[in-house]
Every structure is written in C-alpha cells, then in structure tokens.
Amino acid sequence: MRAAGRTDTGRVRHENQDAFALREDLGLAVVADGVSMPRAGGVAAEIAVETAVEYLAGVAMEEPLTGEHLRRALEIANERVFGLSSAISAYRGMSTTLVVTVVNGARGYVAHVGDSRVYRYRRVELTSLTRDHSVVQRRVDAGLISPAQARIARDRHVVTRAIGAEPTLRPDIGALDLEDGDLLLLCSDGLTEHLEDDEIARHLAEASDLGETADRLVKAANDAGGSDNVTVVLIRC
C-alpha cells in the first residue's frame, strides 16, 4: 500500500482538533475528529489515535490484523479516553470520532464510530464504506428526511457514538473488498461538509500523486468555506 495524509485547521476554527496516523508497513490508517464541545476534543483525538496505533502495532508483531483486532483497538481507546475524562476535570466530557482501516493485499477491514468516513474509489465510482453514527443519519434511515436535507440540518454534526462518550462502545466493523488500484479515502467531516460525493470523485479521478491529491481536497474544502478542521488520508491498494 502507498498512502498520504493531510490535516488543516480550516478557515474558521482557531485550533485543529483532528488527528491522523499512517503506518504503511502495517497497512494501517487512522483518522479522528475531536468533538469540540464541551471541551478537549483535540486531546481525545490524539489519545485515541495513539492508543489504537500502539495496540495494533503490538498485535501485528504476532499475527495478521483482523476486524476483531480493530474492534479491540477502539474499545481500548474508549477505555483510555473515558477514564481520563472521568479523572481529570479539564478533560470532563471529551470525546472523538475514530475510523481505522487495515489493508493487506486484497483483504482489509474497517472499524469506526462517529461521522468520520471511509470511501472506496474504483473505476470512476465512489462508494461510502461507512455509515455515519449521527442524529441526522438516523432520520435519513427512518425516511423522515432526505440525504440532501441532512446536509443542511442544523444538528447535522451531532454524533450518536464516539470514543470517550460512554464507558462502553459499539463500533461498526466490516470487511473491505479490495482490488489492485483501488483508492481508499479516510476523512473527517470537514471534507464532506463542503464537498459532495461527485466533487470528491472528480479529485480522486486525477490522483496520480496521493500527496498532491490530498492537498487539493483540503484546499477545495477550504475554498468552499473551510468551516471546520479537515483531514484527508488516501491509500492506494
């Protein structure tokens, strides 16, 4: 796998509360987006990413990573973030989204909580591989609003699951169907807030250099308003 990642504060926020990590040697990528309210979202994101990578790197020394290993990584990250939130008043209530992928040839796995996403771009088709854990996604699933209405709903950023929000966690785990040449995109909602799927796909269609493509996606989100931190990780399988 080849990979590149970029993160940016955006044009409105004064602090970047996103975090990401790449371990090409392990086929591993992680993106987190700290929940800005009530506090310490950036701390939660950094701790969650570091904890997940540390655990998975240790496992990978002994055996191939699986979906169950990703589940455990998120659970351990949750235990650590929730524990610090409970113990330290300055961190009270902190939480973060988290999305993790591991790629090993044609096999791979994804685990996530919150509204950070994973997409697969294959032969000009962009497919979302995750479903947001959010208030508006629940309403879309129930047929109460359309996806277009969800994009402009006032509570569209309210997540229903997050690392550190509760003492226990229910991450979604899935297998990745991969082919040579597939492109995976992990991103925080600072990207999808401003770029719709067809716009993202147009940028990925020109992804000869992953770093340059990540830069273009971040710039496009900022040019469209940059109302949030934006993080982009690209993986070429």
PDB file of C-alpha atoms in Angstrom:
ATOM      1  CA  MET A   1       0.000   0.000   0.000  1.00  0.00           C
ATOM      2  CA  ARG A   2       1.006   3.605  -0.652  1.00  0.00           C
ATOM      3  CA  ALA A   3      -0.534   6.369   1.423  1.00  0.00           C
ATOM      4  CA  ALA A   4      -0.530  10.088   2.172  1.00  0.00           C
ATOM      5  CA  GLY A   5      -2.361  12.246   4.679  1.00  0.00           C
ATOM      6  CA  ARG A   6      -3.034  15.908   5.293  1.00  0.00           C
ATOM      7  CA  THR A   7      -4.794  17.828   8.062  1.00  0.00           C
ATOM      8  CA  ASP A   8      -5.663  21.519   8.243  1.00  0.00           C
ATOM      9  CA  THR A   9      -7.311  23.833  10.772  1.00  0.00           C
ATOM     10  CA  GLY A  10      -9.596  25.351   8.138  1.00  0.00           C
ATOM     11  CA  ARG A  11     -10.589  28.967   7.699  1.00  0.00           C
ATOM     12  CA  VAL A  12     -12.818  29.442  10.755  1.00  0.00           C
ATOM     13  CA  ARG A  13     -11.538  27.367  13.671  1.00  0.00           C
ATOM     14  CA  HIS A  14      -8.557  28.506  15.743  1.00  0.00           C
ATOM     15  CA  GLU A  15      -7.469  25.010  16.768  1.00  0.00           C
ATOM     16  CA  ASN A  16      -7.117  21.762  14.854  1.00  0.00           C
ATOM     17  CA  GLN A  17      -8.868  19.018  16.838  1.00  0.00           C
ATOM     18  CA  ASP A  18      -8.414  16.378  14.134  1.00  0.00           C
ATOM     19  CA  ALA A  19      -5.641  13.778  14.283  1.00  0.00           C
ATOM     20  CA  PHE A  20      -4.445  11.012  11.977  1.00  0.00           C
ATOM     21  CA  ALA A  21      -1.766   8.338  11.718  1.00  0.00           C
ATOM     22  CA  LEU A  22      -0.343   6.233   8.901  1.00  0.00           C
ATOM     23  CA  ARG A  23       1.700   3.033   9.186  1.00  0.00           C
ATOM     24  CA  GLU A  24       2.358   1.872   5.641  1.00  0.00           C
ATOM     25  CA  ASP A  25       4.435  -1.027   6.975  1.00  0.00           C
ATOM     26  CA  LEU A  26       1.321  -2.353   8.739  1.00  0.00           C
ATOM     27  CA  GLY A  27      -1.215  -1.285   6.106  1.00  0.00           C
ATOM     28  CA  LEU A  28      -2.795   0.840   8.830  1.00  0.00           C
ATOM     29  CA  ALA A  29      -4.545   4.232   8.716  1.00  0.00           C
ATOM     30  CA  VAL A  30      -6.431   6.098  11.450  1.00  0.00           C
ATOM     31  CA  VAL A  31      -8.423   9.358  11.447  1.00  0.00           C
ATOM     32  CA  ALA A  32     -10.056  11.039  14.441  1.00  0.00           C
ATOM     33  CA  ASP A  33     -12.132  14.198  14.776  1.00  0.00           C
ATOM     34  CA  GLY A  34     -12.394  15.541  18.321  1.00  0.00           C
ATOM     35  CA  VAL A  35     -15.846  16.651  19.435  1.00  0.00           C
ATOM     36  CA  SER A  36     -15.318  20.337  20.146  1.00  0.00           C
ATOM     37  CA  MET A  37     -17.980  20.638  22.847  1.00  0.00           C
ATOM     38  CA  PRO A  38     -17.832  20.538  25.768  1.00  0.00           C
ATOM     39  CA  ARG A  39     -14.022  20.553  25.764  1.00  0.00           C
ATOM     40  CA  ALA A  40     -10.692  18.875  24.958  1.00  0.00           C
ATOM     41  CA  GLY A  41     -11.768  17.262  21.710  1.00  0.00           C
ATOM     42  CA  GLY A  42      -8.270  17.572  20.295  1.00  0.00           C
ATOM     43  CA  VAL A  43      -6.827  15.773  23.317  1.00  0.00           C
ATOM     44  CA  ALA A  44      -9.351  12.970  22.884  1.00  0.00           C
ATOM     45  CA  ALA A  45      -8.479  12.626  19.186  1.00  0.00           C
ATOM     46  CA  GLU A  46      -4.736  12.458  19.817  1.00  0.00           C
ATOM     47  CA  ILE A  47      -5.101   9.940  22.647  1.00  0.00           C
ATOM     48  CA  ALA A  48      -7.474   7.747  20.643  1.00  0.00           C
ATOM     49  CA  VAL A  49      -5.185   7.657  17.598  1.00  0.00           C
ATOM     50  CA  GLU A  50      -2.059   6.972  19.650  1.00  0.00           C
ATOM     51  CA  THR A  51      -3.769   4.246  21.683  1.00  0.00           C
ATOM     52  CA  ALA A  52      -5.228   2.461  18.656  1.00  0.00           C
ATOM     53  CA  VAL A  53      -1.933   2.513  16.744  1.00  0.00           C
ATOM     54  CA  GLU A  54       0.061   1.329  19.767  1.00  0.00           C
ATOM     55  CA  TYR A  55      -2.243  -1.634  20.344  1.00  0.00           C
ATOM     56  CA  LEU A  56      -2.466  -2.642  16.685  1.00  0.00           C
ATOM     57  CA  ALA A  57       1.282  -2.339  16.125  1.00  0.00           C
ATOM     58  CA  GLY A  58       1.825  -4.689  19.041  1.00  0.00           C
ATOM     59  CA  VAL A  59      -0.651  -7.233  17.689  1.00  0.00           C
ATOM     60  CA  ALA A  60       0.846  -7.037  14.205  1.00  0.00           C
ATOM     61  CA  MET A  61       4.181  -8.255  15.578  1.00  0.00           C
ATOM     62  CA  GLU A  62       2.488 -11.575  16.403  1.00  0.00           C
ATOM     63  CA  GLU A  63      -0.269 -12.118  13.833  1.00  0.00           C
ATOM     64  CA  PRO A  64      -2.143 -10.510  10.907  1.00  0.00           C
ATOM     65  CA  LEU A  65      -4.579  -7.784  11.898  1.00  0.00           C
ATOM     66  CA  THR A  66      -8.297  -8.606  11.673  1.00  0.00           C
ATOM     67  CA  GLY A  67     -11.590  -6.855  12.193  1.00  0.00           C
ATOM     68  CA  GLU A  68     -11.714  -8.127  15.764  1.00  0.00           C
ATOM     69  CA  HIS A  69      -8.340  -6.547  16.448  1.00  0.00           C
ATOM     70  CA  LEU A  70      -9.708  -3.245  15.160  1.00  0.00           C
ATOM     71  CA  ARG A  71     -12.723  -3.629  17.445  1.00  0.00           C
ATOM     72  CA  ARG A  72     -10.476  -4.176  20.429  1.00  0.00           C
ATOM     73  CA  ALA A  73      -8.308  -1.201  19.467  1.00  0.00           C
ATOM     74  CA  LEU A  74     -11.355   1.086  19.525  1.00  0.00           C
ATOM     75  CA  GLU A  75     -12.530  -0.395  22.811  1.00  0.00           C
ATOM     76  CA  ILE A  76      -9.139   0.203  24.435  1.00  0.00           C
ATOM     77  CA  ALA A  77      -9.052   3.752  23.073  1.00  0.00           C
ATOM     78  CA  ASN A  78     -12.520   4.304  24.512  1.00  0.00           C
ATOM     79  CA  GLU A  79     -11.476   2.989  27.915  1.00  0.00           C
ATOM     80  CA  ARG A  80      -8.498   5.316  27.999  1.00  0.00           C
ATOM     81  CA  VAL A  81     -10.301   8.450  26.829  1.00  0.00           C
ATOM     82  CA  PHE A  82     -13.309   7.839  29.081  1.00  0.00           C
ATOM     83  CA  GLY A  83     -11.020   7.115  32.027  1.00  0.00           C
ATOM     84  CA  LEU A  84      -9.103  10.364  31.605  1.00  0.00           C
ATOM     85  CA  SER A  85     -12.346  12.263  31.080  1.00  0.00           C
ATOM     86  CA  SER A  86     -13.672  10.897  34.372  1.00  0.00           C
ATOM     87  CA  ALA A  87     -10.451  11.514  36.295  1.00  0.00           C
ATOM     88  CA  ILE A  88      -9.347  14.969  35.115  1.00  0.00           C
ATOM     89  CA  SER A  89     -11.752  17.908  35.367  1.00  0.00           C
ATOM     90  CA  ALA A  90     -10.162  19.758  32.422  1.00  0.00           C
ATOM     91  CA  TYR A  91     -10.975  16.747  30.219  1.00  0.00           C
ATOM     92  CA  ARG A  92     -14.502  16.170  31.505  1.00  0.00           C
ATOM     93  CA  GLY A  93     -16.809  15.150  28.668  1.00  0.00           C
ATOM     94  CA  MET A  94     -14.124  14.928  25.963  1.00  0.00           C
ATOM     95  CA  SER A  95     -14.780  12.562  23.058  1.00  0.00           C
ATOM     96  CA  THR A  96     -13.840  11.940  19.439  1.00  0.00           C
ATOM     97  CA  THR A  97     -14.847  10.107  16.303  1.00  0.00           C
ATOM     98  CA  LEU A  98     -12.462   7.394  15.128  1.00  0.00           C
ATOM     99  CA  VAL A  99     -12.114   5.445  11.896  1.00  0.00           C
ATOM    100  CA  VAL A 100      -9.451   2.776  11.319  1.00  0.00           C
ATOM    101  CA  THR A 101      -8.583   0.708   8.249  1.00  0.00           C
ATOM    102  CA  VAL A 102      -6.082  -2.067   7.767  1.00  0.00           C
ATOM    103  CA  VAL A 103      -5.134  -3.290   4.291  1.00  0.00           C
ATOM    104  CA  ASN A 104      -3.264  -6.483   3.422  1.00  0.00           C
ATOM    105  CA  GLY A 105      -3.356  -7.071  -0.309  1.00  0.00           C
ATOM    106  CA  ALA A 106      -6.905  -7.843  -1.426  1.00  0.00           C
ATOM    107  CA  ARG A 107      -8.054  -8.168   2.165  1.00  0.00           C
ATOM    108  CA  GLY A 108      -8.857  -5.424   4.601  1.00  0.00           C
ATOM    109  CA  TYR A 109     -11.039  -4.293   7.478  1.00  0.00           C
ATOM    110  CA  VAL A 110     -12.620  -1.080   8.697  1.00  0.00           C
ATOM    111  CA  ALA A 111     -13.877  -0.027  12.123  1.00  0.00           C
ATOM    112  CA  HIS A 112     -15.492   3.259  13.057  1.00  0.00           C
ATOM    113  CA  VAL A 113     -17.586   5.317  15.443  1.00  0.00           C
ATOM    114  CA  GLY A 114     -18.973   8.772  14.706  1.00  0.00           C
ATOM    115  CA  ASP A 115     -19.194  10.605  11.389  1.00  0.00           C
ATOM    116  CA  SER A 116     -15.661  10.378  10.032  1.00  0.00           C
ATOM    117  CA  ARG A 117     -15.871   8.275   6.887  1.00  0.00           C
ATOM    118  CA  VAL A 118     -14.163   5.780   4.586  1.00  0.00           C
ATOM    119  CA  TYR A 119     -14.791   5.791   0.832  1.00  0.00           C
ATOM    120  CA  ARG A 120     -13.551   3.467  -1.903  1.00  0.00           C
ATOM    121  CA  TYR A 121     -12.877   4.849  -5.374  1.00  0.00           C
ATOM    122  CA  ARG A 122     -12.842   2.158  -8.066  1.00  0.00           C
ATOM    123  CA  ARG A 123     -13.131   2.657 -11.813  1.00  0.00           C
ATOM    124  CA  VAL A 124     -14.719   6.142 -11.553  1.00  0.00           C
ATOM    125  CA  GLU A 125     -17.205   5.021  -8.884  1.00  0.00           C
ATOM    126  CA  LEU A 126     -17.075   6.395  -5.340  1.00  0.00           C
ATOM    127  CA  THR A 127     -18.659   4.188  -2.669  1.00  0.00           C
ATOM    128  CA  SER A 128     -19.104   5.027   1.008  1.00  0.00           C
ATOM    129  CA  LEU A 129     -17.938   2.121   3.169  1.00  0.00           C
ATOM    130  CA  THR A 130     -19.180   3.556   6.462  1.00  0.00           C
ATOM    131  CA  ARG A 131     -22.498   4.895   7.696  1.00  0.00           C
ATOM    132  CA  ASP A 132     -22.468   7.923   9.996  1.00  0.00           C
ATOM    133  CA  HIS A 133     -23.415   7.485  13.624  1.00  0.00           C
ATOM    134  CA  SER A 134     -25.330  10.753  13.778  1.00  0.00           C
ATOM    135  CA  VAL A 135     -28.721  12.196  14.620  1.00  0.00           C
ATOM    136  CA  VAL A 136     -29.444  13.161  11.021  1.00  0.00           C
ATOM    137  CA  GLN A 137     -28.400   9.746   9.654  1.00  0.00           C
ATOM    138  CA  ARG A 138     -30.962   8.158  11.959  1.00  0.00           C
ATOM    139  CA  ARG A 139     -33.638  10.396  10.449  1.00  0.00           C
ATOM    140  CA  VAL A 140     -32.482   9.581   6.918  1.00  0.00           C
ATOM    141  CA  ASP A 141     -32.608   5.844   7.699  1.00  0.00           C
ATOM    142  CA  ALA A 142     -36.122   6.266   9.089  1.00  0.00           C
ATOM    143  CA  GLY A 143     -37.255   8.044   5.915  1.00  0.00           C
ATOM    144  CA  LEU A 144     -38.007  11.281   7.791  1.00  0.00           C
ATOM    145  CA  ILE A 145     -35.614  13.458   5.774  1.00  0.00           C
ATOM    146  CA  SER A 146     -33.664  13.110   2.524  1.00  0.00           C
ATOM    147  CA  PRO A 147     -29.860  12.987   2.308  1.00  0.00           C
ATOM    148  CA  ALA A 148     -29.997  16.467   0.771  1.00  0.00           C
ATOM    149  CA  GLN A 149     -31.949  17.763   3.769  1.00  0.00           C
ATOM    150  CA  ALA A 150     -29.488  16.063   6.117  1.00  0.00           C
ATOM    151  CA  ARG A 151     -26.640  18.083   4.599  1.00  0.00           C
ATOM    152  CA  ILE A 152     -28.194  21.353   5.777  1.00  0.00           C
ATOM    153  CA  ALA A 153     -29.872  20.238   9.022  1.00  0.00           C
ATOM    154  CA  ARG A 154     -28.862  22.369  11.995  1.00  0.00           C
ATOM    155  CA  ASP A 155     -27.968  19.298  14.078  1.00  0.00           C
ATOM    156  CA  ARG A 156     -26.027  17.519  11.314  1.00  0.00           C
ATOM    157  CA  HIS A 157     -22.834  17.455  13.392  1.00  0.00           C
ATOM    158  CA  VAL A 158     -24.364  15.744  16.422  1.00  0.00           C
ATOM    159  CA  VAL A 159     -22.922  12.221  16.660  1.00  0.00           C
ATOM    160  CA  THR A 160     -24.621   9.334  18.434  1.00  0.00           C
ATOM    161  CA  ARG A 161     -21.468   7.290  19.098  1.00  0.00           C
ATOM    162  CA  ALA A 162     -17.979   8.496  19.954  1.00  0.00           C
ATOM    163  CA  ILE A 163     -14.797   7.404  21.679  1.00  0.00           C
ATOM    164  CA  GLY A 164     -14.999   8.545  25.305  1.00  0.00           C
ATOM    165  CA  ALA A 165     -18.695   9.415  25.355  1.00  0.00           C
ATOM    166  CA  GLU A 166     -19.756   6.307  27.310  1.00  0.00           C
ATOM    167  CA  PRO A 167     -17.953   3.653  29.400  1.00  0.00           C
ATOM    168  CA  THR A 168     -18.688   1.021  26.730  1.00  0.00           C
ATOM    169  CA  LEU A 169     -18.503   1.286  22.948  1.00  0.00           C
ATOM    170  CA  ARG A 170     -20.312  -0.234  19.947  1.00  0.00           C
ATOM    171  CA  PRO A 171     -18.064   0.247  16.914  1.00  0.00           C
ATOM    172  CA  ASP A 172     -19.134  -0.881  13.450  1.00  0.00           C
ATOM    173  CA  ILE A 173     -16.744  -3.422  11.922  1.00  0.00           C
ATOM    174  CA  GLY A 174     -16.639  -4.503   8.290  1.00  0.00           C
ATOM    175  CA  ALA A 175     -14.515  -6.356   5.758  1.00  0.00           C
ATOM    176  CA  LEU A 176     -13.055  -4.419   2.833  1.00  0.00           C
ATOM    177  CA  ASP A 177     -13.447  -5.755  -0.696  1.00  0.00           C
ATOM    178  CA  LEU A 178     -10.315  -4.519  -2.462  1.00  0.00           C
ATOM    179  CA  GLU A 179      -8.767  -4.773  -5.896  1.00  0.00           C
ATOM    180  CA  ASP A 180      -5.410  -3.643  -7.238  1.00  0.00           C
ATOM    181  CA  GLY A 181      -5.605   0.062  -7.962  1.00  0.00           C
ATOM    182  CA  ASP A 182      -8.457   0.816  -5.573  1.00  0.00           C
ATOM    183  CA  LEU A 183      -8.165   4.116  -3.731  1.00  0.00           C
ATOM    184  CA  LEU A 184      -9.378   4.439  -0.142  1.00  0.00           C
ATOM    185  CA  LEU A 185     -10.240   7.824   1.340  1.00  0.00           C
ATOM    186  CA  LEU A 186     -10.492   8.344   5.100  1.00  0.00           C
ATOM    187  CA  CYS A 187     -11.724  11.788   6.098  1.00  0.00           C
ATOM    188  CA  SER A 188     -13.187  13.920   8.842  1.00  0.00           C
ATOM    189  CA  ASP A 189     -16.468  15.723   8.267  1.00  0.00           C
ATOM    190  CA  GLY A 190     -14.603  18.925   7.491  1.00  0.00           C
ATOM    191  CA  LEU A 191     -14.267  17.498   3.977  1.00  0.00           C
ATOM    192  CA  THR A 192     -17.784  16.133   3.492  1.00  0.00           C
ATOM    193  CA  GLU A 193     -19.357  19.252   5.000  1.00  0.00           C
ATOM    194  CA  HIS A 194     -18.289  21.188   1.902  1.00  0.00           C
ATOM    195  CA  LEU A 195     -17.724  18.636  -0.868  1.00  0.00           C
ATOM    196  CA  GLU A 196     -20.402  16.282  -2.141  1.00  0.00           C
ATOM    197  CA  ASP A 197     -19.503  12.812  -3.338  1.00  0.00           C
ATOM    198  CA  ASP A 198     -19.331  13.733  -7.029  1.00  0.00           C
ATOM    199  CA  GLU A 199     -16.894  16.551  -6.267  1.00  0.00           C
ATOM    200  CA  ILE A 200     -14.702  14.222  -4.211  1.00  0.00           C
ATOM    201  CA  ALA A 201     -14.786  11.669  -7.033  1.00  0.00           C
ATOM    202  CA  ARG A 202     -13.567  14.269  -9.549  1.00  0.00           C
ATOM    203  CA  HIS A 203     -10.498  14.936  -7.441  1.00  0.00           C
ATOM    204  CA  LEU A 204      -9.808  11.238  -6.927  1.00  0.00           C
ATOM    205  CA  ALA A 205     -10.035  10.615 -10.672  1.00  0.00           C
ATOM    206  CA  GLU A 206      -6.847  12.669 -11.014  1.00  0.00           C
ATOM    207  CA  ALA A 207      -4.988  11.009  -8.137  1.00  0.00           C
ATOM    208  CA  SER A 208      -1.637  10.244  -9.752  1.00  0.00           C
ATOM    209  CA  ASP A 209       0.206  11.683  -6.741  1.00  0.00           C
ATOM    210  CA  LEU A 210      -1.503  10.933  -3.415  1.00  0.00           C
ATOM    211  CA  GLY A 211       0.049  13.834  -1.533  1.00  0.00           C
ATOM    212  CA  GLU A 212      -0.934  16.357  -4.187  1.00  0.00           C
ATOM    213  CA  THR A 213      -4.459  14.930  -4.340  1.00  0.00           C
ATOM    214  CA  ALA A 214      -4.814  15.188  -0.564  1.00  0.00           C
ATOM    215  CA  ASP A 215      -3.649  18.804  -0.768  1.00  0.00           C
ATOM    216  CA  ARG A 216      -6.228  19.542  -3.483  1.00  0.00           C
ATOM    217  CA  LEU A 217      -9.055  18.033  -1.436  1.00  0.00           C
ATOM    218  CA  VAL A 218      -8.112  20.085   1.623  1.00  0.00           C
ATOM    219  CA  LYS A 219      -7.859  23.241  -0.494  1.00  0.00           C
ATOM    220  CA  ALA A 220     -11.235  22.559  -2.105  1.00  0.00           C
ATOM    221  CA  ALA A 221     -12.877  22.218   1.328  1.00  0.00           C
ATOM    222  CA  ASN A 222     -11.262  25.467   2.479  1.00  0.00           C
ATOM    223  CA  ASP A 223     -12.188  27.291  -0.735  1.00  0.00           C
ATOM    224  CA  ALA A 224     -15.795  26.182  -0.212  1.00  0.00           C
ATOM    225  CA  GLY A 225     -15.903  27.713   3.269  1.00  0.00           C
ATOM    226  CA  GLY A 226     -13.432  25.861   5.482  1.00  0.00           C
ATOM    227  CA  SER A 227     -15.851  25.958   8.405  1.00  0.00           C
ATOM    228  CA  ASP A 228     -14.209  23.034  10.210  1.00  0.00           C
ATOM    229  CA  ASN A 229     -10.914  21.232  10.565  1.00  0.00           C
ATOM    230  CA  VAL A 230     -10.363  18.947   7.597  1.00  0.00           C
ATOM    231  CA  THR A 231      -8.324  15.739   7.462  1.00  0.00           C
ATOM    232  CA  VAL A 232      -7.761  13.550   4.406  1.00  0.00           C
ATOM    233  CA  VAL A 233      -5.912  10.231   4.193  1.00  0.00           C
ATOM    234  CA  LEU A 234      -5.526   8.448   0.836  1.00  0.00           C
ATOM    235  CA  ILE A 235      -4.458   4.827   0.386  1.00  0.00           C
ATOM    236  CA  ARG A 236      -3.628   3.215  -2.923  1.00  0.00           C
ATOM    237  CA  CYS A 237      -4.139  -0.548  -2.724  1.00  0.00           C
TER     238      CYS A 237
END
